[in-house]
mmCIF file of C-alpha atoms in Angstrom:
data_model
loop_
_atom_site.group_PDB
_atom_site.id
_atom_site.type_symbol
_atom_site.label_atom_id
_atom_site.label_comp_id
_atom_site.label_asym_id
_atom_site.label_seq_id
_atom_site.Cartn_x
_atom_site.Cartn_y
_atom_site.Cartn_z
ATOM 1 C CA UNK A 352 109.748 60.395 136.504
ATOM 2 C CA UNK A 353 108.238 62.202 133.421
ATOM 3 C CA UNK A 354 109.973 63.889 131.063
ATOM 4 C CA UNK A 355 108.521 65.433 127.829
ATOM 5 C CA UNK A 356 110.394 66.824 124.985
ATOM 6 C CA UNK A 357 108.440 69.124 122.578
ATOM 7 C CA UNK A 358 108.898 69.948 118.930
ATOM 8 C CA UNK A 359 106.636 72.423 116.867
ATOM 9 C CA UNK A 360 106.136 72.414 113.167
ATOM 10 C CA UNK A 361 107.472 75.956 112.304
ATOM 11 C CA UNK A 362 103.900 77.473 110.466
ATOM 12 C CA UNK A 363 100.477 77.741 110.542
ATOM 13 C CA UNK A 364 98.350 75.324 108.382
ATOM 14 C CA UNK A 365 95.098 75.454 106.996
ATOM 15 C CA UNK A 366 92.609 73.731 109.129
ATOM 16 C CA UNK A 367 92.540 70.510 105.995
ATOM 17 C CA UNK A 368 96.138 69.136 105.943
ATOM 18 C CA UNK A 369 98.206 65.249 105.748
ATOM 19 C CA UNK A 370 100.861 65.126 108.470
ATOM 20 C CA UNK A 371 103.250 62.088 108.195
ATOM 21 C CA UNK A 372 106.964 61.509 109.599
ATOM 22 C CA UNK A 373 108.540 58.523 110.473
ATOM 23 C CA UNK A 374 109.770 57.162 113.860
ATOM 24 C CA UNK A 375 111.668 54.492 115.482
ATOM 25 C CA UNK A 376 112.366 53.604 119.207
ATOM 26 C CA UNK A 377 115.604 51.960 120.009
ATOM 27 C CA UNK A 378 117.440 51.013 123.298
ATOM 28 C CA UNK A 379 114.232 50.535 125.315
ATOM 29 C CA UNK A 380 113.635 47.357 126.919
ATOM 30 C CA UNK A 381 111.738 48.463 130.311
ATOM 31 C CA UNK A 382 108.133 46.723 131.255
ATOM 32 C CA UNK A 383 108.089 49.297 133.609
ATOM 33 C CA UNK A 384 108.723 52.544 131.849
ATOM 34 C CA UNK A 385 106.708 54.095 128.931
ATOM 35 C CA UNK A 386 107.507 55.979 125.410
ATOM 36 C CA UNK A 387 104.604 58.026 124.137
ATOM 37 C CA UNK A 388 104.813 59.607 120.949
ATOM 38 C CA UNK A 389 101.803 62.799 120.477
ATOM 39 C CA UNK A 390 101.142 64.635 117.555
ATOM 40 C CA UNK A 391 99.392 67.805 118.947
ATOM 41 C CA UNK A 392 97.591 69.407 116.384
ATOM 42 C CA UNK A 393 94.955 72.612 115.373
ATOM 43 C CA UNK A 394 96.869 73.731 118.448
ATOM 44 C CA UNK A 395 95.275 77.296 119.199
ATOM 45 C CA UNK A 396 96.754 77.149 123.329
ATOM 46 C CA UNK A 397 97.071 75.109 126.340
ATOM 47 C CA UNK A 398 93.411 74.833 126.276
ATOM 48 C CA UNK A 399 92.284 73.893 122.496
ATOM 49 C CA UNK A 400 93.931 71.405 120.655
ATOM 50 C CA UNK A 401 93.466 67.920 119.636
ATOM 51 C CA UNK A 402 96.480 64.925 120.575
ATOM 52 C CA UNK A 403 96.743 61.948 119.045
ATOM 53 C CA UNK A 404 98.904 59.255 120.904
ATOM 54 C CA UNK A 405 100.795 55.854 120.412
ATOM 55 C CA UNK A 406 102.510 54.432 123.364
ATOM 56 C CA UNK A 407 105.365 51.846 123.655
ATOM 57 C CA UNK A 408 102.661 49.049 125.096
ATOM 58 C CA UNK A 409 101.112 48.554 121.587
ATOM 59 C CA UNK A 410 98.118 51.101 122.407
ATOM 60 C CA UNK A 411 96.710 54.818 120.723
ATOM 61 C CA UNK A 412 94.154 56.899 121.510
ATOM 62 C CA UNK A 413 92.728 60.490 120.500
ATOM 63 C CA UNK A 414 91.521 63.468 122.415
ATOM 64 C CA UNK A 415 90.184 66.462 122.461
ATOM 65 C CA UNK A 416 91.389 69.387 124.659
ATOM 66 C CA UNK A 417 88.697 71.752 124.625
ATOM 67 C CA UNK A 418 88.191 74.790 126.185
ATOM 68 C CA UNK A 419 90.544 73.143 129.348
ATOM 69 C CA UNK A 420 88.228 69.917 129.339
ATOM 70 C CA UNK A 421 89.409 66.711 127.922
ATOM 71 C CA UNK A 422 87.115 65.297 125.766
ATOM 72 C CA UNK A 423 87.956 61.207 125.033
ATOM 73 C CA UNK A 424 87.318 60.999 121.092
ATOM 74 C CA UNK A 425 89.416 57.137 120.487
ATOM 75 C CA UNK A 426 89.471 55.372 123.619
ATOM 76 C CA UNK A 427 92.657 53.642 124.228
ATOM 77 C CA UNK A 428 93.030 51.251 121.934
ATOM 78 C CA UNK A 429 95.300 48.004 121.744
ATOM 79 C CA UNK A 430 96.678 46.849 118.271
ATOM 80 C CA UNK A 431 99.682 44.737 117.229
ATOM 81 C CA UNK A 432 102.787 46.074 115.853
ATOM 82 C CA UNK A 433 103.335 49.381 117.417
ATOM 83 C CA UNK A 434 106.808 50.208 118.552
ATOM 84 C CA UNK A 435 108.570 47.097 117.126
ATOM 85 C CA UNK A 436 111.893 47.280 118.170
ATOM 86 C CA UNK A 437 114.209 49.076 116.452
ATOM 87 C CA UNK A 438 112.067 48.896 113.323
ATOM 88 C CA UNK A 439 111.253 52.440 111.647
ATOM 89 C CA UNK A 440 107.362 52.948 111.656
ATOM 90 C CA UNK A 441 105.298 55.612 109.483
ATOM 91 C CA UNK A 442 102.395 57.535 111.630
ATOM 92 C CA UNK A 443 100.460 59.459 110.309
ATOM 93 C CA UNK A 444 96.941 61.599 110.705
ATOM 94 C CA UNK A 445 94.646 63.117 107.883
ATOM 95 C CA UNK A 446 92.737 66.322 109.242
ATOM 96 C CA UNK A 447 90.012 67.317 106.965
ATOM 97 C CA UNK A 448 86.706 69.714 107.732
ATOM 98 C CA UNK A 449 85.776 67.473 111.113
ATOM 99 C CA UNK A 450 86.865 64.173 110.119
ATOM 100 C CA UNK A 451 90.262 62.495 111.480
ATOM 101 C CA UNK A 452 92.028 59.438 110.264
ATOM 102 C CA UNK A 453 94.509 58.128 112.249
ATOM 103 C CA UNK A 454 96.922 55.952 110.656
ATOM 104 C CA UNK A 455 100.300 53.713 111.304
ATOM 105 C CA UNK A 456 102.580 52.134 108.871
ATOM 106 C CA UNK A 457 99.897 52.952 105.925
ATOM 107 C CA UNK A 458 96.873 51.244 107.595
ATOM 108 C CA UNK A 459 93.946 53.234 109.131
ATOM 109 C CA UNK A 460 93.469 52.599 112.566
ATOM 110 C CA UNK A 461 90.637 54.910 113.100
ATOM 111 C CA UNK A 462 88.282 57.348 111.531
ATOM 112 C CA UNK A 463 86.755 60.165 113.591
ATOM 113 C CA UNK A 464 84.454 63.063 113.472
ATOM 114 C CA UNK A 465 84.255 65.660 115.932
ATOM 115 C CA UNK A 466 83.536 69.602 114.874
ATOM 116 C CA UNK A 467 84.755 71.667 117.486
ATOM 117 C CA UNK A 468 88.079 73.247 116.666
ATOM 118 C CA UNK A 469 87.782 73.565 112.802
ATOM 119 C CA UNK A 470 90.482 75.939 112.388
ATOM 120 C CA UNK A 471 93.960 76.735 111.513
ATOM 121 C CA UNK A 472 96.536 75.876 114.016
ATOM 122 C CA UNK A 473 100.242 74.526 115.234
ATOM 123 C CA UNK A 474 101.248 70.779 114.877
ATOM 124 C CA UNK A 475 103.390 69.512 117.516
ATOM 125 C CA UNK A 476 104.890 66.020 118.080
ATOM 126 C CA UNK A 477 106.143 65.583 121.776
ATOM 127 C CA UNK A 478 108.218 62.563 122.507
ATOM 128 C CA UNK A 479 107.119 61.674 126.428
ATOM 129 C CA UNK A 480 109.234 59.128 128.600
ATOM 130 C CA UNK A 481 107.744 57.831 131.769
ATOM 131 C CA UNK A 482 110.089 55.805 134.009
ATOM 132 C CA UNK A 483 110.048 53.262 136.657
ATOM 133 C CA UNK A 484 112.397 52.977 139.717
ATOM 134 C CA UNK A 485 114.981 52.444 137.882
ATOM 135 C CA UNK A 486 116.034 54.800 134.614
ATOM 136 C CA UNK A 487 116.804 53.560 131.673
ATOM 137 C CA UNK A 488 118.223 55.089 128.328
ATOM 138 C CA UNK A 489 115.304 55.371 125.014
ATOM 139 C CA UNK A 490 115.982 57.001 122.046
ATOM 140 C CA UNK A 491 113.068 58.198 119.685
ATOM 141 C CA UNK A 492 114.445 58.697 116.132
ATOM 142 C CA UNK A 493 112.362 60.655 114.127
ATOM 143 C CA UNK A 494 112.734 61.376 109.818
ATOM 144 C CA UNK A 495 111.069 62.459 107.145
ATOM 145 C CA UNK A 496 108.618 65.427 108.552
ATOM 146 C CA UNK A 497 105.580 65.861 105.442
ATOM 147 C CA UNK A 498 102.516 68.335 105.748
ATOM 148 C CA UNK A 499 100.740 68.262 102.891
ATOM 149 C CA UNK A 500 97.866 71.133 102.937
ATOM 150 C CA UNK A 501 94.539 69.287 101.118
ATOM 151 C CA UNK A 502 92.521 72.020 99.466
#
């Protein structure tokens, strides 16, 4: 079963901004089942927008939506410490002309550069749950919402 839940930043931004919030996943213990935490951003429509993802297995990844095509900008990506139980974590991405900075708990995972959706548009972070044969409870706690606009 998949079952996303979808929450928009209430305004517009400039297309150079600092998005951070914190997050912490609790009562998930499930090989089998997945947490995914995306922050959708210079969201125009269903078609143009860039999502950045961490999942529950330790892994992130970025990509493009573009014109309907998905573009693969980070490759998914293992690294330690993701989704430690029960532990708050900060994420949080940097968006400035075309350059992208990924980061998690303060250290930069990734830098990227793509130029094809350079303007303003919505920030979204979507909580997704994927689960095996057998459902189990997760809950996604999320705090401390910042966008900062970088001139």
């Amino acid at each position: 079963a998949y079952c996303p839940i979808e929450n928009e930043l209430p305004k517009l931004l400039s297309k150079n901004f600092q998005f951070e919030f914190d997050a912490r996943l609790s009562g998930f213990a499930n090989t089998q089942s997945r947490v995914i935490i995306v922050i959708k951003f210079r969201y125009i429509d269903t078609n143009n927008f860039y999502a950045i993802y961490f999942r529950s297995d330790g892994s992130y990844g970025m990509n493009l939506i573009y014109n309907g095509q998905t573009e693969i900008l980070k490759s998914v990506t293992k690294t330690t410490g993701l989704f430690q139980g029960d532990k708050l974590n900060k994420y949080k991405i940097v968006a400035q002309d075309h350059r992208y900075q990924i980061f998690f708990n303060d250290e930069r995972l990734a830098q990227l550069e793509d130029g094809n959706l350079l303007g303003e548009g919505r920030i979204f972070v979507v909580t997704q749950f994927y689960t095996a044969d057998t459902p189990e409870n997760a809950i996604v706690e999320y705090d401390n919402f910042i966008v900062t606009e970088i001139k």
